[in-house]
mmCIF file of C-alpha atoms in Angstrom:
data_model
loop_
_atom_site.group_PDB
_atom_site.id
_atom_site.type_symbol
_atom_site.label_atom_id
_atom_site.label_comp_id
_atom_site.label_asym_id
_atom_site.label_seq_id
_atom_site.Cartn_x
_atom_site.Cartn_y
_atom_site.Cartn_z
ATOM 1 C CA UNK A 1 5.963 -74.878 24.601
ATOM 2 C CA UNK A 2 3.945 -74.501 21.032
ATOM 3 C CA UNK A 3 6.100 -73.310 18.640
ATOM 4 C CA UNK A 4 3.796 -70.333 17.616
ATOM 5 C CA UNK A 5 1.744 -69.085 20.654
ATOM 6 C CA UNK A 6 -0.943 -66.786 20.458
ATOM 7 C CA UNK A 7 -2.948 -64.911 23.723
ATOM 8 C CA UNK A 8 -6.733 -66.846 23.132
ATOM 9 C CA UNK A 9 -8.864 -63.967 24.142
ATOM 10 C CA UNK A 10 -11.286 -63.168 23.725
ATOM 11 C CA UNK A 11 -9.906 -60.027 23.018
ATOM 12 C CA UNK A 12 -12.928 -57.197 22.939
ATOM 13 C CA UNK A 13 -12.804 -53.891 21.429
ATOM 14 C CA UNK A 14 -15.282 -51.638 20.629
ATOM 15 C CA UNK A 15 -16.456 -50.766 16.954
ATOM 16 C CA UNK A 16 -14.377 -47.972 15.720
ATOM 17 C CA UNK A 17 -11.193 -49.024 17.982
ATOM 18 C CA UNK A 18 -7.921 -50.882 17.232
ATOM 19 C CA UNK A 19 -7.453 -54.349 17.603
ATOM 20 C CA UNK A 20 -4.017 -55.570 18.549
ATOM 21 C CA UNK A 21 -3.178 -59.015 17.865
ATOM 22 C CA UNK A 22 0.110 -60.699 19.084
ATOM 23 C CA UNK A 23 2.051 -64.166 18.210
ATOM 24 C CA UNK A 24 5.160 -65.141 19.292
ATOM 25 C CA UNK A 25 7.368 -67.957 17.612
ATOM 26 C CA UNK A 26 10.153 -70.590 18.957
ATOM 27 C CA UNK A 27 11.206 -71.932 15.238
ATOM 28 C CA UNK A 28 14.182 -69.517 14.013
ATOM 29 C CA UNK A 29 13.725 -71.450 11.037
ATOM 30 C CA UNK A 30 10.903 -69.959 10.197
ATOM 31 C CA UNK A 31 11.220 -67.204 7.695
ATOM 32 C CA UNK A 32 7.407 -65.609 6.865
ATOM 33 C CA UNK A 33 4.381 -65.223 8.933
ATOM 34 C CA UNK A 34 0.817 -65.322 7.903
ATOM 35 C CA UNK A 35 -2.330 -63.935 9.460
ATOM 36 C CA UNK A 36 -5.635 -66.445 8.940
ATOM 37 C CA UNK A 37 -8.705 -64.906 9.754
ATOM 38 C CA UNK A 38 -11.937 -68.157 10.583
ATOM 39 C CA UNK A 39 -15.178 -67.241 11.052
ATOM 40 C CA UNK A 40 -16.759 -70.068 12.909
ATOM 41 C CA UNK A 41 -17.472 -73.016 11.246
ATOM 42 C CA UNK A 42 -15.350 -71.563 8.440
ATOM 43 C CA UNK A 43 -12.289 -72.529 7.081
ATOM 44 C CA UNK A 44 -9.300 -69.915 7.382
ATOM 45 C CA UNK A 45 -8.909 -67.141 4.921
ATOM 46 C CA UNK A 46 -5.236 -65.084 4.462
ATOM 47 C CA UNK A 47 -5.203 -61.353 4.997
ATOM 48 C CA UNK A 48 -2.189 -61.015 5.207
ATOM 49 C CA UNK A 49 1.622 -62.126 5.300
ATOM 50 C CA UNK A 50 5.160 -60.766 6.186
ATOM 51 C CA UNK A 51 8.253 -61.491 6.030
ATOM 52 C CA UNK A 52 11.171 -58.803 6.370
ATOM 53 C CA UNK A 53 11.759 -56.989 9.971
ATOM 54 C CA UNK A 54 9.212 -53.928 9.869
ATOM 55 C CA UNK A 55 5.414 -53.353 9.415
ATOM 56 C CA UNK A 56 3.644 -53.896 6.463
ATOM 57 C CA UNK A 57 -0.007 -52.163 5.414
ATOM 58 C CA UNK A 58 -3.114 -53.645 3.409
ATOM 59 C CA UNK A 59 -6.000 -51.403 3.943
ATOM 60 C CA UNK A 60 -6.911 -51.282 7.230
ATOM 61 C CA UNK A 61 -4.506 -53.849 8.242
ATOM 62 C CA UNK A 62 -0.583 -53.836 9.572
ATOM 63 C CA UNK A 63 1.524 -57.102 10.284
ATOM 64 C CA UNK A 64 4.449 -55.737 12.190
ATOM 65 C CA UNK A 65 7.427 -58.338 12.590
ATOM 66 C CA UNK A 66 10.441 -58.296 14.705
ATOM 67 C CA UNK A 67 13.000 -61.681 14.406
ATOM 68 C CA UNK A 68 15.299 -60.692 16.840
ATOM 69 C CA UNK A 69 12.259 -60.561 19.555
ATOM 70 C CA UNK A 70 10.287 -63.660 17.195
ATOM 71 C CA UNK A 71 7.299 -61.695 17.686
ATOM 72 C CA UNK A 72 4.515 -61.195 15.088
ATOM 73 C CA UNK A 73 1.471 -58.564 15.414
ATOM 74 C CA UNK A 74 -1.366 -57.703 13.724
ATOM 75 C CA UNK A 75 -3.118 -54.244 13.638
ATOM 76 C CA UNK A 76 -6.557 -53.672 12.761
ATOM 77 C CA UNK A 77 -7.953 -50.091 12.631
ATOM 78 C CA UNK A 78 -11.141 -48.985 12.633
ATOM 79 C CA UNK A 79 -12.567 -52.466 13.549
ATOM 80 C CA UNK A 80 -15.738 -53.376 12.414
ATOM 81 C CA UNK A 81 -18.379 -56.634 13.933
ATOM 82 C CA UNK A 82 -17.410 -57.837 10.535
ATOM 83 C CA UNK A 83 -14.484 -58.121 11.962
ATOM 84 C CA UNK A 84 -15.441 -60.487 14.859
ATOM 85 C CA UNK A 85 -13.433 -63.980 14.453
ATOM 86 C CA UNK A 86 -11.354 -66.117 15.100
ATOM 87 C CA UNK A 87 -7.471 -64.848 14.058
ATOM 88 C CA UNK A 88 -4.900 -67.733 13.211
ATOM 89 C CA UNK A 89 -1.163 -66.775 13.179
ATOM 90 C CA UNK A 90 1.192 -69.309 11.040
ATOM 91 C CA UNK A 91 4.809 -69.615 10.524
ATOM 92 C CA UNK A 92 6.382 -70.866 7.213
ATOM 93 C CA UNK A 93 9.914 -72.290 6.835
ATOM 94 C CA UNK A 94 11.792 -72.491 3.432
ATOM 95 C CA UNK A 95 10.427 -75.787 3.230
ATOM 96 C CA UNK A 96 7.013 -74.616 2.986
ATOM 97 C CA UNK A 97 5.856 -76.203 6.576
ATOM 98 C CA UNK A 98 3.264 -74.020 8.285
ATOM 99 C CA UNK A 99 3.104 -74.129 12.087
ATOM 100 C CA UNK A 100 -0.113 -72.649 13.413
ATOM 101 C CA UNK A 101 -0.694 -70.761 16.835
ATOM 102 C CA UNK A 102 -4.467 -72.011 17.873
ATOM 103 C CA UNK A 103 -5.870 -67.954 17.500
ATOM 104 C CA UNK A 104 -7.147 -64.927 18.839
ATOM 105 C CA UNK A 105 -10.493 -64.413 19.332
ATOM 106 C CA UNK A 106 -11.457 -60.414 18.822
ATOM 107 C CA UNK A 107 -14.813 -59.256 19.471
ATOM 108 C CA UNK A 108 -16.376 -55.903 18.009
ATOM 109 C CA UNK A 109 -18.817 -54.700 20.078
ATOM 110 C CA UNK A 110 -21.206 -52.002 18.295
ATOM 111 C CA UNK C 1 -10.510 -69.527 -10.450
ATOM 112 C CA UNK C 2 -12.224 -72.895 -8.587
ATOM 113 C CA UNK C 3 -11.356 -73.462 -5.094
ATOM 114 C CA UNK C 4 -10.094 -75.821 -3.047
ATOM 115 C CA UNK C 5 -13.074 -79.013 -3.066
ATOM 116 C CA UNK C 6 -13.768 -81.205 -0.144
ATOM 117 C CA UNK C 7 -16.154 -84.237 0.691
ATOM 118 C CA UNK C 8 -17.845 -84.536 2.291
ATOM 119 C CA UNK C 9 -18.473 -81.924 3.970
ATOM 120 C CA UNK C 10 -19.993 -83.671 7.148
ATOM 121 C CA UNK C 11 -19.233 -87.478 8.489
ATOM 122 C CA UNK C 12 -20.678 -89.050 11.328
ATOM 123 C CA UNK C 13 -19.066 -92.366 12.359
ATOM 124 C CA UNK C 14 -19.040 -94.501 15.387
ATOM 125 C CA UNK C 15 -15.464 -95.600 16.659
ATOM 126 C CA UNK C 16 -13.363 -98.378 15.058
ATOM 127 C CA UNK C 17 -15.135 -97.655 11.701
ATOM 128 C CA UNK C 18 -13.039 -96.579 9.217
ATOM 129 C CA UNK C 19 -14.023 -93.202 6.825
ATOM 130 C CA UNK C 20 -12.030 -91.455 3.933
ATOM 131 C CA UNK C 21 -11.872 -87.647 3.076
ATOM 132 C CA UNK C 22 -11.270 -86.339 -0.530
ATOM 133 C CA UNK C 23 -9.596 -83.271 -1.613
ATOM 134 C CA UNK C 24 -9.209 -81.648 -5.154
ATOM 135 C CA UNK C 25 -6.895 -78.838 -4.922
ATOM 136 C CA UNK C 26 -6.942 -75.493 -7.207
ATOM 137 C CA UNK C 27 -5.611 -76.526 -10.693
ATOM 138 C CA UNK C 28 -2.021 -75.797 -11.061
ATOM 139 C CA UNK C 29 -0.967 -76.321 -7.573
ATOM 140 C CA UNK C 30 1.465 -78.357 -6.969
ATOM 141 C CA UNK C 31 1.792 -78.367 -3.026
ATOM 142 C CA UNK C 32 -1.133 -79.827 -0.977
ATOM 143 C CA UNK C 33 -1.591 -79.946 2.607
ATOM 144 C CA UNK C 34 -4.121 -82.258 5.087
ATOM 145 C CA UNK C 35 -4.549 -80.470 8.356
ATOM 146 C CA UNK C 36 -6.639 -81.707 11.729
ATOM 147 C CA UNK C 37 -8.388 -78.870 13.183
ATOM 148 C CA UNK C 38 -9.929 -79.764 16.622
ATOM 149 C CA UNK C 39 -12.161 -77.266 18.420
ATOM 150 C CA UNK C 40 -10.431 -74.369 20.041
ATOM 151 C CA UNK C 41 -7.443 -75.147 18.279
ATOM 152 C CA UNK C 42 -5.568 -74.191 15.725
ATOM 153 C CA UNK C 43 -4.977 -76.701 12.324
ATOM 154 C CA UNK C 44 -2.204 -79.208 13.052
ATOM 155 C CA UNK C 45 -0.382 -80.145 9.962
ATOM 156 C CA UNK C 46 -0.818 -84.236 9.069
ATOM 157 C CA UNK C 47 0.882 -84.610 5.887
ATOM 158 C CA UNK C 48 2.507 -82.584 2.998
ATOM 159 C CA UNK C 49 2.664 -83.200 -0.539
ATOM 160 C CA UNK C 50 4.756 -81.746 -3.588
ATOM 161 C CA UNK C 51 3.100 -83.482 -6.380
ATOM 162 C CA UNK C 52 2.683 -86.908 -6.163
ATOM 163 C CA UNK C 53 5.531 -86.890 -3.145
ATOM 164 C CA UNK C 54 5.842 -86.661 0.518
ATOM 165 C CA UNK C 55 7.172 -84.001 2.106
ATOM 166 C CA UNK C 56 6.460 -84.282 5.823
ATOM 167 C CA UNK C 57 4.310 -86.244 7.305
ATOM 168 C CA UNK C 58 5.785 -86.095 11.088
ATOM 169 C CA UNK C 59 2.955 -85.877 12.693
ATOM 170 C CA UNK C 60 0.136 -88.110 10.694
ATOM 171 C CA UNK C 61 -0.603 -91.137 13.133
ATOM 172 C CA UNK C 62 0.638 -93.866 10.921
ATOM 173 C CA UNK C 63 -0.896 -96.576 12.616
ATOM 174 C CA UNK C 64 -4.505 -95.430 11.852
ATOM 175 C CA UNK C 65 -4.123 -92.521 9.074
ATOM 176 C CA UNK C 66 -3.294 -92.699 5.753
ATOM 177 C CA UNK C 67 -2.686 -90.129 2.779
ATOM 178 C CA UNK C 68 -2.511 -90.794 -0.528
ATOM 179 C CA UNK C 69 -1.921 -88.675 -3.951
ATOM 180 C CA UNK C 70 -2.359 -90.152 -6.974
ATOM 181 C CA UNK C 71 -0.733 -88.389 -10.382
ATOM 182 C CA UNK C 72 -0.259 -85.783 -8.277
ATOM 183 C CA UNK C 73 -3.719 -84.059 -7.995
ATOM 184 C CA UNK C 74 -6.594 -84.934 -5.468
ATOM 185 C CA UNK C 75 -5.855 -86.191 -2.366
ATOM 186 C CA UNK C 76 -7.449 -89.072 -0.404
ATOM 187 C CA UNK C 77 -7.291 -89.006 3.350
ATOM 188 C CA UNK C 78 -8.299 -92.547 5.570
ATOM 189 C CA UNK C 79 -8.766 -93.069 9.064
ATOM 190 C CA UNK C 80 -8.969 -96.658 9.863
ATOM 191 C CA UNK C 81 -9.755 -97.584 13.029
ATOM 192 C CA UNK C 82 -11.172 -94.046 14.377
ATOM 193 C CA UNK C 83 -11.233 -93.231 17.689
ATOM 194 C CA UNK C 84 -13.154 -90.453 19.594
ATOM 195 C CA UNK C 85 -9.793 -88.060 19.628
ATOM 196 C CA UNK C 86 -10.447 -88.268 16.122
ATOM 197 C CA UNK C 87 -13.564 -85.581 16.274
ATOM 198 C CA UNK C 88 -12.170 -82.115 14.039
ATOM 199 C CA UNK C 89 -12.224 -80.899 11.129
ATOM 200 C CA UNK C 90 -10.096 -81.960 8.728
ATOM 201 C CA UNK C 91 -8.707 -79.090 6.686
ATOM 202 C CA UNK C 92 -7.061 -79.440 2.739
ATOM 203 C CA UNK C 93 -5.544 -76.796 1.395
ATOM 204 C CA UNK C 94 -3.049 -76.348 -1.572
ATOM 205 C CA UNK C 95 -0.272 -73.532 -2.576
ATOM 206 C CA UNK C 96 1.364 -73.204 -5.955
ATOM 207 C CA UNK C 97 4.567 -74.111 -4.854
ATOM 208 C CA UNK C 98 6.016 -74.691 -1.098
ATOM 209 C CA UNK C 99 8.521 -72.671 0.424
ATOM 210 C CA UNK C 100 8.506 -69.845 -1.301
ATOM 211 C CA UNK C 101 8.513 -66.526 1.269
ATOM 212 C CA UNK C 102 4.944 -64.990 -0.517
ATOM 213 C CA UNK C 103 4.089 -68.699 -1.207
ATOM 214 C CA UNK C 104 0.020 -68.764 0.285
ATOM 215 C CA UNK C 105 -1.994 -71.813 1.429
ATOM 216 C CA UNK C 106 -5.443 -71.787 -0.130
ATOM 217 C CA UNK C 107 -8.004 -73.750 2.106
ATOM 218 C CA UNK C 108 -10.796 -75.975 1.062
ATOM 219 C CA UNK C 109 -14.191 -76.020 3.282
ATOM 220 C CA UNK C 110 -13.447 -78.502 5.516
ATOM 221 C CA UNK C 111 -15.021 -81.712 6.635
ATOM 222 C CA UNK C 112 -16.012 -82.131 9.982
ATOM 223 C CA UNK C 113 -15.650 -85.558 11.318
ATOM 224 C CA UNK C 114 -18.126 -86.498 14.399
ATOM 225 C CA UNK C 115 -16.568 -90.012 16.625
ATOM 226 C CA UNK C 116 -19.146 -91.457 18.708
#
């Protein structure tokens, strides 16, 4: 079992819609979560992290966490094909060690 | 603010040659990270620095990969011999400190590494 696990896709919604993305995580140890977004052949870029039980909002985007269920979600309204990638969910321990899931891929069809 | 530097960017090698990576990290960051990111996958940490020292480096294959970090800035990465598993893209990335709870990895572009 990978110690952050992530659905592959591709997930497809349609322009307009909300994407739902979902990670689960084995480490208790870790203690924040990050969302990557990778274009392809891109490197990833943060949008967002979290770290206390709850959601948290940036824009168009929500990280929800729960620790007692290790689960980890990301919301994206109003998804745009801009928003079409690849979506890479880490966990960080107090050390600093990230664990990566291997990502969602979402689709925005027009 | 410069980013994270890489080179190169591209490598094409044929197997049991060797081929290094180098990686300057945003000024000021002390914490710098060497991931392998192999198609469809996501980046598997190799090693982990805090200046000039290890961290972790549980999963670098020590019989063929090497990491180095001189004075405590760039980062060299070796493979020596490679083999075809070795095909990715190997990521660097750096973060002002590590384990902080807010504390944010800052990637470089990548070099992809092609094993025939």
């Amino acid at each position: 079992q990978k110690e952050v696990e992530q659905n592959s896709g591709p997930l497809s919604v349609p322009e307009g819609a909300i994407a739902s993305l979902n990670c689960t995580y084995s480490d208790r140890g870790s203690q924040s979560f990050f969302w990557y977004r990778q274009y392809s052949g891109k490197s990833p870029e943060l949008i967002m992290f979290i770290y206390s039980n709850g959601d948290k909002e940036d824009g168009r985007f929500t990280a929800q966490l729960n620790k007692a269920s290790q689960y980890v979600s990301l919301l994206i309204r109003d998804s745009q094909p801009s928003d079409s990638a690849t979506y890479l969910c880490a966990g960080n321990t107090n050390a600093g060690k990230s664990t990566f899931g291997d990502g969602t891929t979402l689709t925005v069809k027009p | 603010e410069a980013g994270v530097a890489q080179s190169p960017r591209y490598k094409i090698i044929e197997k049991r040659q060797s081929v290094a990576f180098w990686c300057n990290p945003i000024s000021g960051h002390a914490t710098l990270y060497w991931y392998q990111q192999i198609l469809g996958q996501g980046p598997k940490l190799l090693i982990q620095f805090q200046n000039n020292g290890v961290v972790d480096d549980s999963q670098l294959p020590k019989d063929r990969f090497s990491a180095e970090r001189l004075k405590g800035v760039d980062s060299t990465l070796k493979i020596q011999p490679a083999k075809l598993e070795d095909s990715a893209v190997y990521l660097c990335a750096s973060s002002f400190l590590a384990g902080g709870l807010q504390e944010t990895q800052y990637f470089g572009p990548g070099t992809r590494l092609l094993v025939l």
